[in-house]
PDB file of C-alpha atoms in Angstrom:
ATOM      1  CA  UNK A   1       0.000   0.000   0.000  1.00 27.00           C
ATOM      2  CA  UNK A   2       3.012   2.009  -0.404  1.00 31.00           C
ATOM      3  CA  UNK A   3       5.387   3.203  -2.915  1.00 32.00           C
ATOM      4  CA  UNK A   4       9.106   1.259  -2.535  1.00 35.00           C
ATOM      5  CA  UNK A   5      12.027   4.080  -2.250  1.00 36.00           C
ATOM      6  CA  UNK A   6      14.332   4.725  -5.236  1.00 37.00           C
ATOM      7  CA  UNK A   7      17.370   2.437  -5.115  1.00 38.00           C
ATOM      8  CA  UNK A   8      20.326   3.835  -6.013  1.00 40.00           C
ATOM      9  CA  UNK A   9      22.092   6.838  -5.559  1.00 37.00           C
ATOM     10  CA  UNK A  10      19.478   9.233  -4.684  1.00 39.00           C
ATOM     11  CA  UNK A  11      17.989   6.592  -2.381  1.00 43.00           C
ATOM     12  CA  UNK A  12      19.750   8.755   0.308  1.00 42.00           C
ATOM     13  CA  UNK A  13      17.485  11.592  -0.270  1.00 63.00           C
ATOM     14  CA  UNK A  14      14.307  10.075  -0.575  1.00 81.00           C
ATOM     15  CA  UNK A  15      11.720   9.722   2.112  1.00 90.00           C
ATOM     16  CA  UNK A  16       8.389   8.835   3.196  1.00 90.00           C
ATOM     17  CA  UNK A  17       6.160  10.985   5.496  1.00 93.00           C
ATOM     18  CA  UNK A  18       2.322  11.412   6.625  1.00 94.00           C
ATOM     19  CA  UNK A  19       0.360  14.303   6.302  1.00 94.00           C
ATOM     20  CA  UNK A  20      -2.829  13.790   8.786  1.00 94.00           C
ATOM     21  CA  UNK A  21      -4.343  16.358  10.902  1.00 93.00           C
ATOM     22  CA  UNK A  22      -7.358  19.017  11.375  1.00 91.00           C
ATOM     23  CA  UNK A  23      -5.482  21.350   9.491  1.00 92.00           C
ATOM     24  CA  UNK A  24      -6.050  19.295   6.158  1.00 90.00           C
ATOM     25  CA  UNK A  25      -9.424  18.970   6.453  1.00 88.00           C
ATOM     26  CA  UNK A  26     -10.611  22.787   7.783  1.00 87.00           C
ATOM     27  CA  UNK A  27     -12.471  24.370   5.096  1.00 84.00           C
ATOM     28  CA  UNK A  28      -9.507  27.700   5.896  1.00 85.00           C
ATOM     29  CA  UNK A  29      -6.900  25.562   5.167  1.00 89.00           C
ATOM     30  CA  UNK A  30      -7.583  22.081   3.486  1.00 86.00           C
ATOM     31  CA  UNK A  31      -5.767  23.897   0.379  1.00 85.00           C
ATOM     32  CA  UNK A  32      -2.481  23.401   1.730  1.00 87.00           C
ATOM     33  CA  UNK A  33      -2.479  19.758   0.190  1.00 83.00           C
ATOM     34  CA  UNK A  34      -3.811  20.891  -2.874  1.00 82.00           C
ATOM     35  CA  UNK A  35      -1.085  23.490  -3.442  1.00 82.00           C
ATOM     36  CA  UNK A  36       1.343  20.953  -2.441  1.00 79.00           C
ATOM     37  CA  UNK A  37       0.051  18.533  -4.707  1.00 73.00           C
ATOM     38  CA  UNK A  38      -0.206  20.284  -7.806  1.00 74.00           C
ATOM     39  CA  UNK A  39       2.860  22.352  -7.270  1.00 66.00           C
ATOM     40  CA  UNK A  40       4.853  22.951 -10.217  1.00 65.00           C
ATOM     41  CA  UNK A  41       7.717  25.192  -9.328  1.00 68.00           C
ATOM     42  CA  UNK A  42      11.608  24.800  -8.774  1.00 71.00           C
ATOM     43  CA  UNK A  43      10.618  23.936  -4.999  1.00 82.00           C
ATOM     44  CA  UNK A  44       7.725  21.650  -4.862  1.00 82.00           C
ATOM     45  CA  UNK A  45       7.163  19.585  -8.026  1.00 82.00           C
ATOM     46  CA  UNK A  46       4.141  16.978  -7.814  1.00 79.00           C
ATOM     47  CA  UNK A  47       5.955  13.803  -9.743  1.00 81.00           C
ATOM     48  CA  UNK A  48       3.226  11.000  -9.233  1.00 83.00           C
ATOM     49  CA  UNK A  49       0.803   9.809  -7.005  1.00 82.00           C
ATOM     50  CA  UNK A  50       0.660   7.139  -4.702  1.00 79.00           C
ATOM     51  CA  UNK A  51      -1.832   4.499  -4.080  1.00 75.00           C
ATOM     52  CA  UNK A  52      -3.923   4.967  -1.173  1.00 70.00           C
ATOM     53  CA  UNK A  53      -4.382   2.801   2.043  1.00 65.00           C
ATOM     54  CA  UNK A  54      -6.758  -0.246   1.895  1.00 64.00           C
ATOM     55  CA  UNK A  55      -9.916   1.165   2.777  1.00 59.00           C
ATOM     56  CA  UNK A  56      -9.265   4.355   0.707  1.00 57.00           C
ATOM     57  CA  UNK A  57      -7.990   6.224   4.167  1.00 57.00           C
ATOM     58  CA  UNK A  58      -5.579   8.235   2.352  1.00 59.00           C
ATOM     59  CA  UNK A  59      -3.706   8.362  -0.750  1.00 73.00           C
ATOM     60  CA  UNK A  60      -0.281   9.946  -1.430  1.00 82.00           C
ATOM     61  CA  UNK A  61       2.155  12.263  -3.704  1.00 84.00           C
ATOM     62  CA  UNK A  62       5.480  11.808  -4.786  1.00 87.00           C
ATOM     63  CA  UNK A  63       7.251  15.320  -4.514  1.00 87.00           C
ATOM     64  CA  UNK A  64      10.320  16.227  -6.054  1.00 87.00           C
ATOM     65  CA  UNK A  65      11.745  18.817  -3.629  1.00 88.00           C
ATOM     66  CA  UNK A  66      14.494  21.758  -4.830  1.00 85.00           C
ATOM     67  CA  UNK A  67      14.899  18.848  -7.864  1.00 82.00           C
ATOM     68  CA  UNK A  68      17.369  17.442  -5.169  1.00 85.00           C
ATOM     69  CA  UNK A  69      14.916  14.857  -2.949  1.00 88.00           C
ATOM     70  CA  UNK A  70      12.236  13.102  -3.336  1.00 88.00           C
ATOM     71  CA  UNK A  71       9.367  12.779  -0.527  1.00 89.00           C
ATOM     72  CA  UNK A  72       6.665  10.391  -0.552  1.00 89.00           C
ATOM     73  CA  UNK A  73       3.455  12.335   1.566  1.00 90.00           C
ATOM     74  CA  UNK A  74       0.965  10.167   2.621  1.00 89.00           C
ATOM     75  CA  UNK A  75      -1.966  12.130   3.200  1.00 89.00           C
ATOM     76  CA  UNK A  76      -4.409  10.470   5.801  1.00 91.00           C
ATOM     77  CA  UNK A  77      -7.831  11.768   5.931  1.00 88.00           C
ATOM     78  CA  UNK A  78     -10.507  10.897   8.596  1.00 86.00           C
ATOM     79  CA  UNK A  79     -12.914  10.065   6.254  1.00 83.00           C
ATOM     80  CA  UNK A  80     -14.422  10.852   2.808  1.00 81.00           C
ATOM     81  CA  UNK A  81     -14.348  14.190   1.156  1.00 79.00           C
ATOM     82  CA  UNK A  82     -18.047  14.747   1.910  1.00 78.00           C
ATOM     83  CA  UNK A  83     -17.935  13.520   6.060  1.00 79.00           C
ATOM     84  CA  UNK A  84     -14.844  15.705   6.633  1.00 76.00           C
ATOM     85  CA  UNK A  85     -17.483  18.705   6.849  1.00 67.00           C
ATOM     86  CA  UNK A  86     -18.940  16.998   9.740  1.00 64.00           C
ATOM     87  CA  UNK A  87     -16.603  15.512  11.299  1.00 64.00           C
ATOM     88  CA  UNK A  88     -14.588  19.482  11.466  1.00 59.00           C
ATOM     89  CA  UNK A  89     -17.255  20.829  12.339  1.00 60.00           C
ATOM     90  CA  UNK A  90     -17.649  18.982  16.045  1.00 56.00           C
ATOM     91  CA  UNK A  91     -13.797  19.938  16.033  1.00 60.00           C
ATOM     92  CA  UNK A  92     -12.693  17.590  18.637  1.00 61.00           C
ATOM     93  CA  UNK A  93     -15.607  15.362  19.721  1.00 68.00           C
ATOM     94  CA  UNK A  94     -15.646  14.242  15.709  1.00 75.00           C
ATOM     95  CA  UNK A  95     -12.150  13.714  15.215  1.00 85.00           C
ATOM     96  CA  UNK A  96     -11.699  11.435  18.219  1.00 90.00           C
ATOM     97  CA  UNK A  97     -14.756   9.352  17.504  1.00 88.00           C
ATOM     98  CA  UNK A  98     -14.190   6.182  15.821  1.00 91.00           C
ATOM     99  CA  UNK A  99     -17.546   6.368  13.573  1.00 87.00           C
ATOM    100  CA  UNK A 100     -16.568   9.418  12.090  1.00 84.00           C
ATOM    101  CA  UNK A 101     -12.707   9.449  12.308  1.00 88.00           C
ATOM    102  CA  UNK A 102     -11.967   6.160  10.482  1.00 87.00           C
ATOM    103  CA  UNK A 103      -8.252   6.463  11.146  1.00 91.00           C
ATOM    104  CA  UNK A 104      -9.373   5.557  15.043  1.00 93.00           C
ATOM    105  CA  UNK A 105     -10.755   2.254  16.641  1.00 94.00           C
ATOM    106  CA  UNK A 106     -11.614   1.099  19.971  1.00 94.00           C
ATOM    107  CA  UNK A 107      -8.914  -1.652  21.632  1.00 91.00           C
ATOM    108  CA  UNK A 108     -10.603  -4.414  23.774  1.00 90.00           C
ATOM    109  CA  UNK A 109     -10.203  -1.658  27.086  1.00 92.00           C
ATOM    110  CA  UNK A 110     -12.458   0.627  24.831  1.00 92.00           C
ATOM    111  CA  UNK A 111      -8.598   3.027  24.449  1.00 94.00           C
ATOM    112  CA  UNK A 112      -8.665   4.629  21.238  1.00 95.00           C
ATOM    113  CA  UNK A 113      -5.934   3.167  18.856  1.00 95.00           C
ATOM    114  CA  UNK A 114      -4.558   3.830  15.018  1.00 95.00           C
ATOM    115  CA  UNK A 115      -6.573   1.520  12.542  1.00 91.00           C
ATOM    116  CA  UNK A 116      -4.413  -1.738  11.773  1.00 91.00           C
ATOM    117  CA  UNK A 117      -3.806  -0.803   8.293  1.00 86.00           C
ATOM    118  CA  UNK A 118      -2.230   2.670   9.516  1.00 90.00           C
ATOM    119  CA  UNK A 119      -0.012   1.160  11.827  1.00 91.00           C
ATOM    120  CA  UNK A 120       1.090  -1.441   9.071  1.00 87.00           C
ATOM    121  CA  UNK A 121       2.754   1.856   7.841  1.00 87.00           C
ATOM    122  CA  UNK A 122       4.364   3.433  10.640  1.00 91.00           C
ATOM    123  CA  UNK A 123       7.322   2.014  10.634  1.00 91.00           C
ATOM    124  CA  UNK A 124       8.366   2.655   6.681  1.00 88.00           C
ATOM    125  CA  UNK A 125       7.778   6.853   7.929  1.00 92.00           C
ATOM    126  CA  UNK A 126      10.654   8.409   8.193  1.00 93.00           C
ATOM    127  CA  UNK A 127       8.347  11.519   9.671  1.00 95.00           C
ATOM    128  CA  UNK A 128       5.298  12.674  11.237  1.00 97.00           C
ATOM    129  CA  UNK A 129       3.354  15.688   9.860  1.00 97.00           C
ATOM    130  CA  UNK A 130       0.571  17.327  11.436  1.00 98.00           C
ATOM    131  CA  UNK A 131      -1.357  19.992  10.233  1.00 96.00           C
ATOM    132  CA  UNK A 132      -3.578  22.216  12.442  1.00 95.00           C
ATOM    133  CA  UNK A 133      -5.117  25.505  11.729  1.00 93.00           C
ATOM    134  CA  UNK A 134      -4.888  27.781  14.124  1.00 94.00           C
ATOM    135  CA  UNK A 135      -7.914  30.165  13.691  1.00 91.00           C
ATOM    136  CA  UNK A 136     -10.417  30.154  16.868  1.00 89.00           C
ATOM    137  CA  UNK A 137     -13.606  31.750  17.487  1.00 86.00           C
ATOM    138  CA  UNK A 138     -11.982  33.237  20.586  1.00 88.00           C
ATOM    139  CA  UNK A 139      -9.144  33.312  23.059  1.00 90.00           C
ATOM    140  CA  UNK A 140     -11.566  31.418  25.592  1.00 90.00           C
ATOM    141  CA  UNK A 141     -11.828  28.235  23.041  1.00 88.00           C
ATOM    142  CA  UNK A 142      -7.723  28.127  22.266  1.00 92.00           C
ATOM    143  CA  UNK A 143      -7.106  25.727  25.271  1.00 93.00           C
ATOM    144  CA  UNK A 144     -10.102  23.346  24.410  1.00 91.00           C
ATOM    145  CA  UNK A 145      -8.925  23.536  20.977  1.00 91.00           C
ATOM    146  CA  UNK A 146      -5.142  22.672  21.716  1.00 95.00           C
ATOM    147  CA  UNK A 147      -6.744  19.704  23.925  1.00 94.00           C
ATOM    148  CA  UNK A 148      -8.361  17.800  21.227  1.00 92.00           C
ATOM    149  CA  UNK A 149      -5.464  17.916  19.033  1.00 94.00           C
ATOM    150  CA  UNK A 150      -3.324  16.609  21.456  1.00 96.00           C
ATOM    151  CA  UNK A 151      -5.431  13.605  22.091  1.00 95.00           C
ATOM    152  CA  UNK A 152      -5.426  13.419  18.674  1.00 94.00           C
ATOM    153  CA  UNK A 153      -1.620  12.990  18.162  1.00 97.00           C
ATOM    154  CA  UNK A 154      -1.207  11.329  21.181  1.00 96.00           C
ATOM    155  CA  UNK A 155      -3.250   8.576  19.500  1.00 96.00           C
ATOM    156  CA  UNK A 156      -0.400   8.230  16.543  1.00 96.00           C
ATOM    157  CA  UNK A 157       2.379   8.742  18.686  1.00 96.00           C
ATOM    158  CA  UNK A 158       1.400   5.957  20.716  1.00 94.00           C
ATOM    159  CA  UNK A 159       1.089   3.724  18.196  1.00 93.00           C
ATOM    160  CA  UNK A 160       4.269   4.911  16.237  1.00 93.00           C
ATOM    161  CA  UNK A 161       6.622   4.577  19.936  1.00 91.00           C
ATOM    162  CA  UNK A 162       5.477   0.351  19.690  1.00 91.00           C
ATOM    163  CA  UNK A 163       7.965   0.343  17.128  1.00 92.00           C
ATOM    164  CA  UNK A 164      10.890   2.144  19.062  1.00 89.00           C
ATOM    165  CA  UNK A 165      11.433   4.376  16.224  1.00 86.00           C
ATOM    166  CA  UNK A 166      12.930   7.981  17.003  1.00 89.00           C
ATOM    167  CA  UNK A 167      11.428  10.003  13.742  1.00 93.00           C
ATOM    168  CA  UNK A 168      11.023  13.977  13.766  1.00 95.00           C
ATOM    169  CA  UNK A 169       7.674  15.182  14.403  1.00 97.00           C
ATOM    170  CA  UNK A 170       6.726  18.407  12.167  1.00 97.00           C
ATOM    171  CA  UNK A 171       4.006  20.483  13.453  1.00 98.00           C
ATOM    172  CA  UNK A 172       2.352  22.968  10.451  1.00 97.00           C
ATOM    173  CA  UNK A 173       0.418  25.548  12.451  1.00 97.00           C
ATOM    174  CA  UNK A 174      -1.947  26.688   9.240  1.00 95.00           C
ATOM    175  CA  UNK A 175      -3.706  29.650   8.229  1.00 91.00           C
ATOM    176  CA  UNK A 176      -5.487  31.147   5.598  1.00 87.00           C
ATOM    177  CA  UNK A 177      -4.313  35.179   5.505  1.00 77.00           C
ATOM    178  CA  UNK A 178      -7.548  35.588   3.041  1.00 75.00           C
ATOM    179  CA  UNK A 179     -10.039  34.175   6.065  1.00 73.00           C
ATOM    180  CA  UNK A 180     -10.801  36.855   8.790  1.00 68.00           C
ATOM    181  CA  UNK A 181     -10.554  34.892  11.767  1.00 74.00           C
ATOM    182  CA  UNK A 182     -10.763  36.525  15.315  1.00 80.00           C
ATOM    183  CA  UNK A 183      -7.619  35.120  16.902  1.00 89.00           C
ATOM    184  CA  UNK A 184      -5.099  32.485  16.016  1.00 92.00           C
ATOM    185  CA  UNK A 185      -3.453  29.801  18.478  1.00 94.00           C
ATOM    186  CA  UNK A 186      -0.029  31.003  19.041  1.00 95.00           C
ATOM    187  CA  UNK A 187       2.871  28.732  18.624  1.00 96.00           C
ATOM    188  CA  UNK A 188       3.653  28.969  22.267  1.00 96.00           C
ATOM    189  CA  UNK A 189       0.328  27.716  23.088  1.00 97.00           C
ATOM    190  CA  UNK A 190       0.439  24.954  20.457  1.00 97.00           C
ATOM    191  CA  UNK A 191       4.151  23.309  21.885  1.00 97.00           C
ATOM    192  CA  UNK A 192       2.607  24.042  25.793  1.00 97.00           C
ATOM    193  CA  UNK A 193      -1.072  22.481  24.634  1.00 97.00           C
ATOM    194  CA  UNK A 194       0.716  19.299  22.419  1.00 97.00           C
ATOM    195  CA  UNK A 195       3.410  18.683  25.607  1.00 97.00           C
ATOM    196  CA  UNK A 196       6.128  19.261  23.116  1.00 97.00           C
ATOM    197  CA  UNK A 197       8.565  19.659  25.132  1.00 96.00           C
ATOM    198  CA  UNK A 198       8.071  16.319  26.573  1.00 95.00           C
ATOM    199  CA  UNK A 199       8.909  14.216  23.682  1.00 95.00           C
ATOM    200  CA  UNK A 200      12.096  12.586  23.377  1.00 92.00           C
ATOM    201  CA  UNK A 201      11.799  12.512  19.364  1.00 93.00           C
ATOM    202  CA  UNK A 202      13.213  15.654  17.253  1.00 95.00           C
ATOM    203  CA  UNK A 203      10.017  18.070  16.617  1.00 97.00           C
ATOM    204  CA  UNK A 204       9.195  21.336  14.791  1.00 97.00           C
ATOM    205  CA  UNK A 205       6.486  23.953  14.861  1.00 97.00           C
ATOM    206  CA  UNK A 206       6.335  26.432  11.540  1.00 97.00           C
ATOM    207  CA  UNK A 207       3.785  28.654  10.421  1.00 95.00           C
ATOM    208  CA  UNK A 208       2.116  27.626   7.600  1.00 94.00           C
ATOM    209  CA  UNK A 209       0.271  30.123   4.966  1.00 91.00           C
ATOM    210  CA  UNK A 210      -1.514  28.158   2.731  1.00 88.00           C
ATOM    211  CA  UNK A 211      -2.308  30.308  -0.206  1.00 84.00           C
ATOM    212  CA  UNK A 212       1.487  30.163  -1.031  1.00 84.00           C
ATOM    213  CA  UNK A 213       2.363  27.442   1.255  1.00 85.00           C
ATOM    214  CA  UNK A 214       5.012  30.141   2.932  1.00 88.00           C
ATOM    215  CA  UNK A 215       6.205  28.227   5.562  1.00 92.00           C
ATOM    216  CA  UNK A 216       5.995  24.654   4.270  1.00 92.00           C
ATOM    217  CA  UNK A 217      10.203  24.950   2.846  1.00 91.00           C
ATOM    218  CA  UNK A 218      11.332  25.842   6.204  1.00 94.00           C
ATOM    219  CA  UNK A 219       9.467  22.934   7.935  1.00 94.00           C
ATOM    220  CA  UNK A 220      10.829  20.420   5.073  1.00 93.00           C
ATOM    221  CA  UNK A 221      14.076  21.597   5.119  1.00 93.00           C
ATOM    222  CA  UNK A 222      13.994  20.989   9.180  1.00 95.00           C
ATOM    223  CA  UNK A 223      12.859  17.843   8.191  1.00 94.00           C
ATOM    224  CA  UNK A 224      15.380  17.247   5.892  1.00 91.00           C
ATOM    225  CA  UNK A 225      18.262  18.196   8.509  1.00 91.00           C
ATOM    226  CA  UNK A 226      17.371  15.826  11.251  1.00 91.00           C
ATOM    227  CA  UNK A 227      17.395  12.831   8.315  1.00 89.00           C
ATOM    228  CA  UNK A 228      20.393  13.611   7.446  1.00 86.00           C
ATOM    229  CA  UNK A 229      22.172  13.945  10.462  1.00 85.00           C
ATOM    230  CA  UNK A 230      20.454  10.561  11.987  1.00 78.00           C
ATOM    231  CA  UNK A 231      22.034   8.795   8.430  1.00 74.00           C
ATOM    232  CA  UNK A 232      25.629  10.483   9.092  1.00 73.00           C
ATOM    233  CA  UNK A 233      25.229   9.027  12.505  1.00 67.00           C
ATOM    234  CA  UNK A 234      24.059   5.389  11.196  1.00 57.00           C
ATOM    235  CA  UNK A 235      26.902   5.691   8.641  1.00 51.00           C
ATOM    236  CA  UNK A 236      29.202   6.402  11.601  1.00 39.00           C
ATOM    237  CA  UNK A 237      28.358   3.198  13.950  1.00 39.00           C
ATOM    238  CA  UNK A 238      27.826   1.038  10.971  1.00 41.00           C
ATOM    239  CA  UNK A 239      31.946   1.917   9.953  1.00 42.00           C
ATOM    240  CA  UNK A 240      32.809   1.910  13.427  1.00 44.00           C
ATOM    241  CA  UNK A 241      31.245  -2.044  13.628  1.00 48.00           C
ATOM    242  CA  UNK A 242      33.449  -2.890  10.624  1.00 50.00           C
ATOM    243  CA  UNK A 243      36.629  -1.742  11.700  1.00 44.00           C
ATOM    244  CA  UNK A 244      39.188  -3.991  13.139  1.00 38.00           C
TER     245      UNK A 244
END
């Protein structure tokens, strides 16, 4: 249900992420994907898609980035196009409810989990990306807000540590400039509300515009700098264990 990485050369700047989140399915700023998907430019370049997940959860785009490296984005919806609606507009009482949010299920203790065909893929990622969007109807709903997106990632990062794999986490704190919105979630508030600070995995919070996806280089190229220096540090042990 995936595409295999280029062998070769470039192989060692290729790599597979997910894209999942309220931020792609908010009517202010579910266009980030499209942007990103049929970007055209010396940055982003859209190269092919990807087949989706069994269940048609998500499907996927292979980006050539800077014409240097190649990302495969997984983009994992809650449910189909015409749910989504619903499911953003209960904010976080849809998206953690398993009959809406088809990325969730019940375990046997009734604890929400990752659907078994998601976690089937966890452990190709070689990063998490979660989109939010940060407009709120007022300063008094930012902290209820925060909460259900933290119980929302909390879901995937539990099911991503079973695999004792130490992959950055990017955070894209979305807007749309062309939406009036009364206030926005600030990023303090969104690494305080997600208990950043707590993780013991690499992670990133960038502002996202989504009209020109301003924003979305920085966050790749953080991306991009963690894989690199975890390979330089595999490359290290793994000549270190083959010296005499």
């Amino acid at each position: 249900f995936y595409v295999a990485l280029p062998v070769g050369v470039e192989d060692q700047f290729s790599a597979r992420l997910v894209l999942f989140g309220p931020g792609i399915e908010s009517a202010n700023t579910k266009l980030l994907v499209h942007n990103i998907v049929n970007a055209m430019s010396s940055t982003f370049d859209g190269v092919e898609f990807i087949k989706s997940l069994p269940g048609c959860i998500g499907s996927g785009v292979r980006i050539n980035y800077k014409h240097m490296y190649n990302f495969d984005l997984m983009c994992l919806y809650s449910n189909a196009a015409t749910v989504r609606e619903s499911v953003y507009l209960h904010k976080s009482t849809g998206r953690l409810d398993p009959e809406l949010n088809r990325m969730l299920v019940k375990d046997s203790t009734g604890k929400l989990a990752i659907q078994p065909s998601i976690v089937k893929l966890l452990p190709t990622l070689h990063a998490l990306v979660f989109a939010i969007d940060t407009a709120v109807d007022s300063r008094e709903k930012v902290a209820e807000e925060v909460e259900g997106m933290r119980k929302e990632l909390g879901v995937m990062l539990e099911s991503q540590s079973k695999f004792n794999l130490c992959i950055p986490l990017l955070v894209l704190a979305c807007r749309n400039e062309s939406v009036g919105a009364n206030c926005f979630i600030s990023l303090e508030e969104i690494i305080v509300g997600l208990e950043l600070l707590e993780m013991k995995s690499p992670w990133g919070v960038f502002e996202v515009c989504c009209e020109n996806m301003r924003g979305v280089e920085k966050g790749l190229d953080w991306v991009l700098h963690h894989l690199a220096k975890k390979r330089r540090e595999l490359s290290y042990h793994s000549m270190q264990g083959q010296s005499s």
